[in-house]
Coordinates of C-alpha atoms and ligand atoms in Angstrom, one line a residue:
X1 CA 191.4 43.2 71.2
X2 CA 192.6 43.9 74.8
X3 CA 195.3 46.5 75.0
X4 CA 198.9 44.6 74.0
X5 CA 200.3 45.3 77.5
X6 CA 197.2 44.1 79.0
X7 CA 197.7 40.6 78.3
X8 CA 199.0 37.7 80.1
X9 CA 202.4 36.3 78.9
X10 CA 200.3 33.3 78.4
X11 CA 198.0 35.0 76.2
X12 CA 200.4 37.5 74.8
X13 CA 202.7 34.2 73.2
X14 CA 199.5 32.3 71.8
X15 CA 198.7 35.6 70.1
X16 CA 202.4 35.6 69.0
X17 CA 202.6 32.0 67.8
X18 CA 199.1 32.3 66.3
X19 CA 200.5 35.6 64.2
X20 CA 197.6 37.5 65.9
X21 CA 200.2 40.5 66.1
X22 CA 204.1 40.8 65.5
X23 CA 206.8 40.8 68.2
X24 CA 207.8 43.9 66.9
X25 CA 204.1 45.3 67.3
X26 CA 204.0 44.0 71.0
X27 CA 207.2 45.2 72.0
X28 CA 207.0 48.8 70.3
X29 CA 203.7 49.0 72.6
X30 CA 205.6 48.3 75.8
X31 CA 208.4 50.7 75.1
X32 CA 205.7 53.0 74.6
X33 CA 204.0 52.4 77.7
X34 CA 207.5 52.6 79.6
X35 CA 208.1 55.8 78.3
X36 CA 204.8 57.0 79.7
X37 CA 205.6 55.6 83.1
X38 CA 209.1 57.2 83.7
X39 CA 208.1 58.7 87.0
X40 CA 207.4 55.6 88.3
X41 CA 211.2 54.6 88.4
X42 CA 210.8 51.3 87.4
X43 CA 213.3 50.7 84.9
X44 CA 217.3 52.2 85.3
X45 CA 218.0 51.1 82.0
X46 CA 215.9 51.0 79.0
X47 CA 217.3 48.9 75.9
X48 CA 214.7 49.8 73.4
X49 CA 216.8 49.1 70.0
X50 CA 218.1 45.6 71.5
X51 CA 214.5 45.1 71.8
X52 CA 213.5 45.7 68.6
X53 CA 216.3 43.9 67.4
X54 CA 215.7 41.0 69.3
X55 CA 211.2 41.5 68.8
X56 CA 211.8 41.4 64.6
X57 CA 214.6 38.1 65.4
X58 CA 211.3 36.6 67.0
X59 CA 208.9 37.8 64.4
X60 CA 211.6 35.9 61.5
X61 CA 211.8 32.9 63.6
X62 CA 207.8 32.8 64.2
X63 CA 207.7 33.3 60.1
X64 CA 209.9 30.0 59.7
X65 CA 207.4 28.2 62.5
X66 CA 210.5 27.7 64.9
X67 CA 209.2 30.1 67.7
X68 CA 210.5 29.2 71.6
X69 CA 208.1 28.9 74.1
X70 CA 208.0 32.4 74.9
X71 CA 209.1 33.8 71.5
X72 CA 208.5 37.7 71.2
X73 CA 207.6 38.2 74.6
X74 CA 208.6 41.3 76.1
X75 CA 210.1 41.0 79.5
X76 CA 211.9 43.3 82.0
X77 CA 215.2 42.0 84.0
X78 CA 215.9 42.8 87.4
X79 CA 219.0 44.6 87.4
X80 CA 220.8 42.4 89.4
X81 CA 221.3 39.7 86.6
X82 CA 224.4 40.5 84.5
X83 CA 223.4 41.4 80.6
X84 CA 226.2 41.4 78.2
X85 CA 227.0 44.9 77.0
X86 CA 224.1 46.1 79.4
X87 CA 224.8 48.5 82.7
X88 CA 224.2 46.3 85.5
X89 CA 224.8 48.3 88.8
X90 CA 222.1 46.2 91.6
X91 CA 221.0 49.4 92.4
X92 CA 224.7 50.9 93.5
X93 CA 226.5 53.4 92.7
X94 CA 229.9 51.0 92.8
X95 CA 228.9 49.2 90.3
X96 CA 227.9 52.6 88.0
X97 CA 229.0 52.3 84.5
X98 CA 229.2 48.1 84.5
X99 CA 228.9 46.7 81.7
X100 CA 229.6 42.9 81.9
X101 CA 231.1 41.1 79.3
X102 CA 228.5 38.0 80.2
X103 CA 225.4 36.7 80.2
X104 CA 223.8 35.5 83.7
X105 CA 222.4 32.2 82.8
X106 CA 218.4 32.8 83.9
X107 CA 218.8 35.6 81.4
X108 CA 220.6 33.6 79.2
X109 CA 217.7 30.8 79.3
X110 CA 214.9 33.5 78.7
X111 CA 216.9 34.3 75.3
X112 CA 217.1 30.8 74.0
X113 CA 213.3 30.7 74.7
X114 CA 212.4 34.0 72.6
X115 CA 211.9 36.0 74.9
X116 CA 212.6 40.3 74.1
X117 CA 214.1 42.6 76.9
X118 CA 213.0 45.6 78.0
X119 CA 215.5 47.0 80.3
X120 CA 216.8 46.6 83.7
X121 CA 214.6 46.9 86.8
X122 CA 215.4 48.9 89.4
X123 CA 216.0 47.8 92.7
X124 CA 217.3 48.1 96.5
X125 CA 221.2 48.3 96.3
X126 CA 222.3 44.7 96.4
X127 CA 219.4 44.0 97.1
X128 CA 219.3 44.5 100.3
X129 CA 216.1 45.9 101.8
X130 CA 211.9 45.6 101.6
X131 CA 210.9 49.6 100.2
X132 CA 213.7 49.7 97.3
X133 CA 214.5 53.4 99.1
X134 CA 217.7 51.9 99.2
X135 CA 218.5 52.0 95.4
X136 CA 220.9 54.6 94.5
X137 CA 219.2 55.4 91.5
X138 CA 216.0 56.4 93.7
X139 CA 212.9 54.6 95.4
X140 CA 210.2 53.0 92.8
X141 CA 206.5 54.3 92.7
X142 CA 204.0 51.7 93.6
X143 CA 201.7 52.1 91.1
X144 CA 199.2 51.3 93.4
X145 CA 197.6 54.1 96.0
X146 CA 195.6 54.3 98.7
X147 CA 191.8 55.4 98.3
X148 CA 191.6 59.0 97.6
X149 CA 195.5 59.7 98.4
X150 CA 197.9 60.7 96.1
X151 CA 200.6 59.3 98.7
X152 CA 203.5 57.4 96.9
X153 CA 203.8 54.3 98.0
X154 CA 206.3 51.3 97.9
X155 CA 206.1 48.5 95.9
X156 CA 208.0 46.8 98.0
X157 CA 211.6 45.7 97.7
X158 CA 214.0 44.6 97.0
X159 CA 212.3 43.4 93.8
X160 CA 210.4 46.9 93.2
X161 CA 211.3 48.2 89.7
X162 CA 210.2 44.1 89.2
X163 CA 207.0 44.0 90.8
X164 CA 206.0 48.1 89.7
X165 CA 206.4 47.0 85.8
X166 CA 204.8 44.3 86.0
X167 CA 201.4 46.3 88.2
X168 CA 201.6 49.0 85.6
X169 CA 201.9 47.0 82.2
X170 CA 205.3 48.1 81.7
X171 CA 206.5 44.4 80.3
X172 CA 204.4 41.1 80.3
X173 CA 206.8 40.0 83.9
X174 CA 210.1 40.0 84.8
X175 CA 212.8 38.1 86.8
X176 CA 213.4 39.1 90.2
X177 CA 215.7 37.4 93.2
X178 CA 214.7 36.7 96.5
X179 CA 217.5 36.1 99.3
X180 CA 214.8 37.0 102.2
X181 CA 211.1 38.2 100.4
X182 CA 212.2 40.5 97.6
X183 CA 209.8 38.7 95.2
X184 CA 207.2 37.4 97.2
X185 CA 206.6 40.9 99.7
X186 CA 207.1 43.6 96.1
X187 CA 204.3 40.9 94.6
X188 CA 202.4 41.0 97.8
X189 CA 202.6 45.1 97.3
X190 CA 201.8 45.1 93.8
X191 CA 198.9 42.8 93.0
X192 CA 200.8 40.1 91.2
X193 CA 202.4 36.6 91.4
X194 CA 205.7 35.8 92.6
X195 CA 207.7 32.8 93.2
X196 CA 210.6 32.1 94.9
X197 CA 211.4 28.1 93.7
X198 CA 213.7 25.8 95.8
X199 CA 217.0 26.8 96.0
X200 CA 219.5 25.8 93.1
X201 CA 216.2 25.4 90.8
X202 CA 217.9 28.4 88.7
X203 CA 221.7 29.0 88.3
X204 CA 222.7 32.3 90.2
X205 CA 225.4 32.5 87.6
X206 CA 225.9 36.0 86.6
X207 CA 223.7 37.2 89.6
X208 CA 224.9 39.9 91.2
X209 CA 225.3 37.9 95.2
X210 CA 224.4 39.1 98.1
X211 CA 224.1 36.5 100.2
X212 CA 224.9 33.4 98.4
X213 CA 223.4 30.8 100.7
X214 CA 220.0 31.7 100.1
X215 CA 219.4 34.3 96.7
X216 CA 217.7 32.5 94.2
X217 CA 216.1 33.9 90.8
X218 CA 212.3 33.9 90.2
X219 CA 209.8 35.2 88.2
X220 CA 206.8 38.4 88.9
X221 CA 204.4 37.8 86.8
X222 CA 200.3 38.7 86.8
X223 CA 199.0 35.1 86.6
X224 CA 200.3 31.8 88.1
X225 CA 200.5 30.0 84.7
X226 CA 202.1 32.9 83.9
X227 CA 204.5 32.2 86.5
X228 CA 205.0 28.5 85.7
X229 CA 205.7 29.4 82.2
X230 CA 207.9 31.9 83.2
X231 CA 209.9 29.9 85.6
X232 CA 210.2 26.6 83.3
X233 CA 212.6 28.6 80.6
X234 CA 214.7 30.0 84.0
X235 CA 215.3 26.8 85.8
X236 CA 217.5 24.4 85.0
X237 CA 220.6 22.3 86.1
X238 CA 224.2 24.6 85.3
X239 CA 227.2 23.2 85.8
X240 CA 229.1 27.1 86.3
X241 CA 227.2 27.3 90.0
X242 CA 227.8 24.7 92.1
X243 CA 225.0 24.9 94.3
X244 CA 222.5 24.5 91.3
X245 CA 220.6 21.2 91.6
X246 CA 221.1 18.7 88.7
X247 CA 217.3 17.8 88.0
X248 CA 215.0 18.1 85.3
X249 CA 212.9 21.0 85.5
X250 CA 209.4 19.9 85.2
X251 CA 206.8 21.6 83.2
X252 CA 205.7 23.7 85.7
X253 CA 202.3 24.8 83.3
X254 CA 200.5 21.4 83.8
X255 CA 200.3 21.9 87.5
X256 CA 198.1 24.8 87.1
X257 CA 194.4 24.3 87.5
X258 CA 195.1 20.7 88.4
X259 CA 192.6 19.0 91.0
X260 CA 193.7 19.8 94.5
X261 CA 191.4 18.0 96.1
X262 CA 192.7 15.6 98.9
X263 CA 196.1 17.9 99.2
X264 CA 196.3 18.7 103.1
X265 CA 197.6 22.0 103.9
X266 CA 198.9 23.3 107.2
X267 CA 198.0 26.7 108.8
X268 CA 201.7 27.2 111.1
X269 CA 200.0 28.4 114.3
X270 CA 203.3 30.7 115.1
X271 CA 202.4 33.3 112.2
X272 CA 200.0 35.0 114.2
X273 CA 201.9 37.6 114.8
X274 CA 201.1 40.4 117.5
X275 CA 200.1 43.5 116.1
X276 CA 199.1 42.3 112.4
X277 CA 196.2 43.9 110.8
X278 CA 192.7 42.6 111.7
X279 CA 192.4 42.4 107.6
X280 CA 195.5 40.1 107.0
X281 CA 194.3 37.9 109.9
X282 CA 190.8 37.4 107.9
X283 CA 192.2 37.6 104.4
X284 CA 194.3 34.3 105.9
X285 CA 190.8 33.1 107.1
X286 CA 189.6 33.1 103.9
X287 CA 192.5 32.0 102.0
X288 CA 191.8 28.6 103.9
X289 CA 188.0 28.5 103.7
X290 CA 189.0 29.0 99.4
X291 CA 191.2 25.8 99.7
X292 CA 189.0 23.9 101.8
X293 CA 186.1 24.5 99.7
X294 CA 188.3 23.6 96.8
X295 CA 188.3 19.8 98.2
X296 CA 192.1 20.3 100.6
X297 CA 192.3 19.4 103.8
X298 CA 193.1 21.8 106.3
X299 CA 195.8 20.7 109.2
X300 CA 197.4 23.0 111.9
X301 CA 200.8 22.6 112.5
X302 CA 203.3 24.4 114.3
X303 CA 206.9 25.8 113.4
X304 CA 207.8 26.3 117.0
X305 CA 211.4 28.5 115.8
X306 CA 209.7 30.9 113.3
X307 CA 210.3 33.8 116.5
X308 CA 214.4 33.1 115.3
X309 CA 214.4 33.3 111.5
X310 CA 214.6 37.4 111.4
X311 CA 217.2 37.3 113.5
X312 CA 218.7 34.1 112.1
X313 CA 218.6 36.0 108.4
X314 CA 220.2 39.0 110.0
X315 CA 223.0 37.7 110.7
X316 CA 223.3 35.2 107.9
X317 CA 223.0 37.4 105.1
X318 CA 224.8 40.2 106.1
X319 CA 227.8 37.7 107.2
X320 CA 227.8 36.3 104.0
X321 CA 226.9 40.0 101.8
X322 CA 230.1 41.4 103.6
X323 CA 232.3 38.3 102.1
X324 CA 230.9 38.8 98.9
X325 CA 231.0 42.6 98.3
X326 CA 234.6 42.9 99.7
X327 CA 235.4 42.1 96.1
X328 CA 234.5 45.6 95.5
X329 CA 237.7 47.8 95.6
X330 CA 237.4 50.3 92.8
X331 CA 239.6 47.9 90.4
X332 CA 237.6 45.3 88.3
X333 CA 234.2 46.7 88.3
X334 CA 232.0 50.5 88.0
X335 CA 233.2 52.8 89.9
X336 CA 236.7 53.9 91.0
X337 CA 237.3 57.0 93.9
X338 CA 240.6 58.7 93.5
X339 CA 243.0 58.9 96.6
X340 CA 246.9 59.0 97.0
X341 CA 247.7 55.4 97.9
X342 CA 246.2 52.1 96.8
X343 CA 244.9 51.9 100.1
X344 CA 242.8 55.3 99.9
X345 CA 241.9 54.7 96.8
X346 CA 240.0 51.2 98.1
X347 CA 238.7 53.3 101.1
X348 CA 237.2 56.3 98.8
X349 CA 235.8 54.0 96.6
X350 CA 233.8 52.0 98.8
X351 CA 233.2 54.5 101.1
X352 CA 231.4 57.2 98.4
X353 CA 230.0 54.1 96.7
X354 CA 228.2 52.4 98.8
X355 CA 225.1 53.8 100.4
X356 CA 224.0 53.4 104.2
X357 CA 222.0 50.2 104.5
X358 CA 225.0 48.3 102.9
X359 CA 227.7 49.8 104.9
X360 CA 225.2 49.0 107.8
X361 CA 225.0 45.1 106.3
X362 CA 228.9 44.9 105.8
X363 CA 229.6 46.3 109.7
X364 CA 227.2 43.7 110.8
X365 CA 228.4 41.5 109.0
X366 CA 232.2 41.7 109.3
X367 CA 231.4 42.0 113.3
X368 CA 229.0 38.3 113.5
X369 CA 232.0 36.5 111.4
X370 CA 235.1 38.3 113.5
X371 CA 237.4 36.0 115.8
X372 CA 235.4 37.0 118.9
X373 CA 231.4 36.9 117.8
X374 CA 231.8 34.0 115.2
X375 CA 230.3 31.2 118.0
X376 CA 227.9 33.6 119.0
X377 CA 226.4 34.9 116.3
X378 CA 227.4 33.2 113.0
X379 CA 227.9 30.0 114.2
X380 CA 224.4 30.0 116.8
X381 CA 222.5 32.0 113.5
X382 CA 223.3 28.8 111.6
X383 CA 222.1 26.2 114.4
X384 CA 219.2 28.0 114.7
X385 CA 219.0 27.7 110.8
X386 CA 219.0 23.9 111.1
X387 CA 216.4 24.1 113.6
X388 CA 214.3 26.0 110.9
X389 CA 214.3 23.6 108.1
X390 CA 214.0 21.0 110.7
X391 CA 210.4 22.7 111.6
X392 CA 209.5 21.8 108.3
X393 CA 210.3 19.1 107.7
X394 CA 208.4 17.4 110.1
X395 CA 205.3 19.9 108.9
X396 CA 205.6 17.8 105.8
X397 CA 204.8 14.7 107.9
X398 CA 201.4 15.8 108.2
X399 CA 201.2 18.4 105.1
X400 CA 201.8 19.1 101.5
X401 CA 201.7 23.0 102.0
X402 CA 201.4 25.6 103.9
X403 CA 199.6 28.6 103.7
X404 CA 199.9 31.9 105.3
X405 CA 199.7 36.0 105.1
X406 CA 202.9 36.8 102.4
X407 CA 203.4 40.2 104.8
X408 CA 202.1 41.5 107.8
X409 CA 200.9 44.9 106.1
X410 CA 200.1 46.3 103.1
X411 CA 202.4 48.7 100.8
X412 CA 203.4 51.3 102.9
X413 CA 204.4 55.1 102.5
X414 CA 207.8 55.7 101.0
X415 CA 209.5 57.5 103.7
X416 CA 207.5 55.2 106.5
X417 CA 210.4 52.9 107.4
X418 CA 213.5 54.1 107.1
X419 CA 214.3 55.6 109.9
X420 CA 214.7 52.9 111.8
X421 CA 216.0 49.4 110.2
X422 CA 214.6 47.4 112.6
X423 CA 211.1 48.2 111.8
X424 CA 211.9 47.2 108.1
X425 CA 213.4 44.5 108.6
X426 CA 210.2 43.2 110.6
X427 CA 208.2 43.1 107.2
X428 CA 210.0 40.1 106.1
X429 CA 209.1 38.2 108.8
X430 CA 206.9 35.4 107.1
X431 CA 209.1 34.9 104.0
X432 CA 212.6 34.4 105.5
X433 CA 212.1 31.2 107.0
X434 CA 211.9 29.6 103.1
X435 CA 215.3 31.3 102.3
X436 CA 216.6 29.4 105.5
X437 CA 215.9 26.6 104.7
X438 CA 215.7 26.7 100.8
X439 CA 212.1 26.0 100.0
X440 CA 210.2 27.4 97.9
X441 CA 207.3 29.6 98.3
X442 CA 205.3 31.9 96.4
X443 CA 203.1 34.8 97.0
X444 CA 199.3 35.5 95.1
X445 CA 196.9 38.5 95.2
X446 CA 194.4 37.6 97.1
X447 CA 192.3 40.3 97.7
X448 CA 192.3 44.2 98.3
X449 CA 192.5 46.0 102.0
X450 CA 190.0 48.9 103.6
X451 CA 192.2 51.3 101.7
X452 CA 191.7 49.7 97.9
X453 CA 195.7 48.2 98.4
X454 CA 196.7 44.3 97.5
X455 CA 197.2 41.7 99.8
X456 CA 199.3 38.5 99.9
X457 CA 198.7 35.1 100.4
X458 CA 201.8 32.4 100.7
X459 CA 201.7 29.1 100.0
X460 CA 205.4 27.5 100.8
X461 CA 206.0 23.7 99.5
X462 CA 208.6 21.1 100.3
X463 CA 212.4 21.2 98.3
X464 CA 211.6 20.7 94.6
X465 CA 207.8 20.6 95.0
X466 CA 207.0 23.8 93.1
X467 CA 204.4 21.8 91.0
X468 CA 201.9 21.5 94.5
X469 CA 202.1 25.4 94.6
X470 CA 201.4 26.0 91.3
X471 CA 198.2 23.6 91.6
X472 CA 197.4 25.1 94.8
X473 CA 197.8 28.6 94.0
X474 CA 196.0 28.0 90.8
X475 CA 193.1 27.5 93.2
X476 CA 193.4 30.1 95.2
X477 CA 194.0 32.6 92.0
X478 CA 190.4 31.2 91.0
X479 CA 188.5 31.2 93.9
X480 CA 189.9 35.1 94.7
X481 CA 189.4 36.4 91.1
X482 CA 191.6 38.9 91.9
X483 CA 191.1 41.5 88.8
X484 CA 191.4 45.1 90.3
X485 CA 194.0 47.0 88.6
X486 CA 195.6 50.7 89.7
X487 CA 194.7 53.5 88.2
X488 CA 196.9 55.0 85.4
X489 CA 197.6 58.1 87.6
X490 CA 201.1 58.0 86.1
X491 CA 200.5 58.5 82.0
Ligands
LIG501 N1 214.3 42.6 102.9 C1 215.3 41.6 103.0 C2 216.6 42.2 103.2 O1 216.7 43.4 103.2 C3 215.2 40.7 101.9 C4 215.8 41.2 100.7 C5 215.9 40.2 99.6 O2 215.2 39.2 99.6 N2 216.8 40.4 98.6 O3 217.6 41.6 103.4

C-alpha cells in the first residue's frame, strides 16, 4: 500500500470509509511525518492530541457507518483562520499568544465533514506578501530545489506553510486565503493545486482580514478532485459575513474529468509580459495545445487594463488592510507593549509588533485614503477596478475560460526579493486581476522548468462558475501528468 501521506484526500477517505486503515493510523503517520519536517517551517502550531482526539471521534463515527464526506482526513489550517482554543497569530507577532474563543466558519465546515487538524500553517504576516519572509515566525522551506543546489527556496506566499505541507506530505491539503495570489502563486511554487473560488463562495468569518474586499478562503491540495472535494465542505452560504453569497454550493467533484469538449477558452493577449521566461511562455503554449487537443476551442481575447491591476491592488488592499488592522492596539488581542500613557502604550504595541512590510502596507494605506489622496488614489484604484471586471466580462462574450501562466517565474531564492518591494510585488501580476474583480481562478502543475522546479498554469472562470475550472483543469491535470515529487532532503 502506498505510504499513508502519499495518498490523495480522495484516496486517503475511500480508504477511510472502506476501513482499509483507521483515522487514528493515518493521522499518527502525518504527525509523524511533520515532526520529521520541522526545518521546513511549515507548521507554527502543531495540535497533535486534538488530532488524535478528533482521528479516534472519526474512527467511532466510521464504526457506526455515519462518516462525513471527509471523515478522518488529516488536514492543515492556514493560520489565518481562527481555531477555538488554538494560537492564531497570521504570521504576527501582535497577535502572539491569541487564542480565540471561536471557530472561523471554513474551519468550522471542515469539522462537521470529519475532517482531523494538524496544526496551523505558517504564513506571511497578515498575509501580506508572495515569499512568506514576511512571517514573524520565519520564512517557509520550499521543499522543492533547484537541480543540484541545496539553495532554499520559497514556496511562495502568502500561503507558504499551506502550499510546503501539502508538497512535502505533511497533511493530505490545507486551507489557504487568497486576497491577491497567495494560493494560486505558493501552488504554482510547490507542485500542487489551488483554487481561489468566487468571492463570498466561503464565509470569511473568523478570518483573520486583510483586505476585506477581495480575501477569500480556498483549498491547496495535490489533485483537482482533491480540490473540489476539499472546497464543497468550505463553501457555503453564512449569514455572520455579509458579503457571502446565498447559493447552493454545487458538488464541485462531478465537474472533474467531465467532457470539455466544445468549451472555448481565451488566451488574454496582454499577459505576455516583457521579460517572462522563454519556459513560461512555452509551458502556456502547451497548456493550450493540451486543451485544444482535448476537443476546446481556443479564442484570443484581450483584457486591455491588465497593465492597472498591480497598481490597482496596491492601493486597494493596503487602503482597506490599514482600516482593518487599526483594531490592533494592544487591548483585545495577543500582544500588549508597555508605555506610560494609554497613548504609548498603543504606539509600542504596534510599533514592536508589527513587522516592516505591514507598517509599509498601513503608511500606504492610511496615505491613498487621507483627505488629500482619496480622489487620486483610492477613489481612481477603484475606477480602474471597475474597468477590470468590466474586461471580463465582455471576455465572457466570446469565452468560458481563460487560461494563462499562474506566475511569471518559478520559486525563487529566499533572500531574492526582499530588498526591494516592488520587485515582489510584480510576481502577482497575473493573479490580481481575479481578486479585483472577484472571480475565481485556480492554479495546476503543469510541468517542471530547466532547473527541475514546478510551473503554473491558470485557468480563471466567470462569478460562480468554478464547476468549468474544475472540468477544465481536470483536463489539463491529465494531459500534463504532472507526477514529479521533491526529494525528501528534509527527513
Ligand atoms: N502577494 C500579494 C500581497 O502581498 C497577495 C497576498 C495575498 O493574496 N494574501 O498582497
Amino acid at each position: 500500500m502506498t505510504e499513508l501521506t502519499a495518498l490523495t484526500l480522495t484516496d486517503a477517505v475511500e480508504g477511510l470509509r472502506t476501513k482499509r486503515f483507521s483515522a487514528e493510523e493515518i493521522t499518527r503517520a502525518h504527525l509523524e511525518a511533520m515532526e520529521g519536517a520541522r526545518t521546513l517551517n511549515a507548521f507554527t502550531v502543531e495540535t497533535p492530541d486534538r488530532a488524535l482526539e478528533m482521528a479516534r471521534a472519526s474512527d467511532a463515527r466510521i464504526a457506526r457507518g455515519e462518516g462525513g464526506p471527509l471523515e478522518g482526513a488529516p488536514l492543515g489550517v492556514k493560520d489565518l483562520f481562527s481555531t477555538e482554543g488554538v494560537e492564531t497569530t497570521a504570521g504576527s507577532r501582535i497577535l502572539q499568544g491569541f487564542k480565540p474563543p471561536y471557530e472561523s466558519t471554513v474551519t468550522a465546515n471542515l469539522w462537521r465533514d470529519g475532517a482531523v487538524m494538524l496544526g496551523k500553517l505558517n504564513m506571511d504576516e497578515f498575509a501580506m506578501g508572495s515569499s512568506n519572509e514576511t512571517s514573524a515566525w520565519g520564512p517557509v522551506a520550499n521543499p522543492w530545489r533547484s537541480r543540484g543546489s541545496n539553495a532554499s527556496l520559497t514556496p511562495g506566499g502568502s500561503s507558504g506553510g499551506s502550499a510546503s505541507a501539502v508538497a512535502a506530505d505533511l497533511c493530505l491539503g490545507a486551507t489557504a486565503s487568497d486576497t491577491g495570489g497567495s494560493i494560486r502563486q505558493p501552488a504554482a511554487f510547490t507542485g500542487t493545486v489551488g483554487i481561489k473560488p468566487t468571492y463570498g463562495r466561503c464565509s470569511r468569518w473568523g478570518m483573520v482580514a486583510f483586505a476585506s474586499s477581495l480575501d477569500q478562503a480556498g483549498p491547496i491540495t495535490r489533485s483537482v478532485s482533491d480540490a473540489a472535494l476539499m472546497l464543497r465542505s468550505m463553501s457555503g452560504h453564512d449569514p455572520k459575513d455579509s458579503t457571502s453569497l446565498p447559493v447552493e454550493t454545487p458538488d464541485f467533484t462531478q465537474f472533474v474529468g467531465r467532457d470539455v469538449r466544445g468549451l472555448r477558452v481565451g488566451v488574454p493577449r496582454e499577459y505576455r509580459v516583457d521579460g517572462m521566461p522563454a519556459e513560461i511562455e512555452q509551458l502556456w503554449e502547451q497548456g493550450v495545445a493540451w486543451l485544444r487537443d482535448a476537443g476546446c476551442e481556443i479564442v484570443e481575447v484581450s483584457l486591455p487594463h491588465t497593465r492597472y491591476a498591480l497598481p490597482a491592488y496596491y492601493i486597494v488592499a493596503p487602503a482597506e488592510a490599514s482600516s482593518n488592522l487599526a483594531r490592533y492596539d494592544g487591548m483585545r488581542f495577543g500582544y500588549r507593549a508597555g508605555g506610560g500613557t494609554l497613548t504609548e502604550v498603543y504606539e509600542n504595541t504596534r510599533a514592536e509588533g508589527f513587522g516592516d512590510e505591514v507598517k509599509r502596507r498601513i503608511l500606504i494605506g492610511t496615505y491613498v485614503l487621507s483627505a488629500g489622496f482619496y480622489d487620486a488614489y483610492y477613489l481612481r484604484a477603484l475606477k480602474v477596478r471597475r474597468r477590470i471586471a468590466d474586461d471580463f466580462d465582455r471576455a465572457w462574450e466570446t469565452c468560458d475560460a481563460l487560461l494563462t501562466p499562474s506566475t511569471p517565474t518559478a520559486a525563487f531564492a529566499l533572500g531574492d526579493k526582499d530588498a526591494d518591494p516592488v520587485t515582489m510585488y510584480l510576481n502577482d501580476v497575473f493573479t490580481v486581476p481575479a481578486n479585483l474583480a472577484g472571480l475565481p481562478g485556480i492554479s495546476v502543475p503543469a510541468g517542471l522548468d530547466a532547473n527541475g522546479l514546478p510551473l503554473g498554469l491558470q485557468l480563471v472562470g466567470r462569478a460562480l462558475d468554478e464547476g468549468t475550472l474544475f472540468s477544465l483543469a481536470g483536463a489539463l491535470e491529465q494531459a500534463a501528468a504532472f507526477r514529479a515529487k521533491p526529494e525528501r532532503w528534509w527527513s
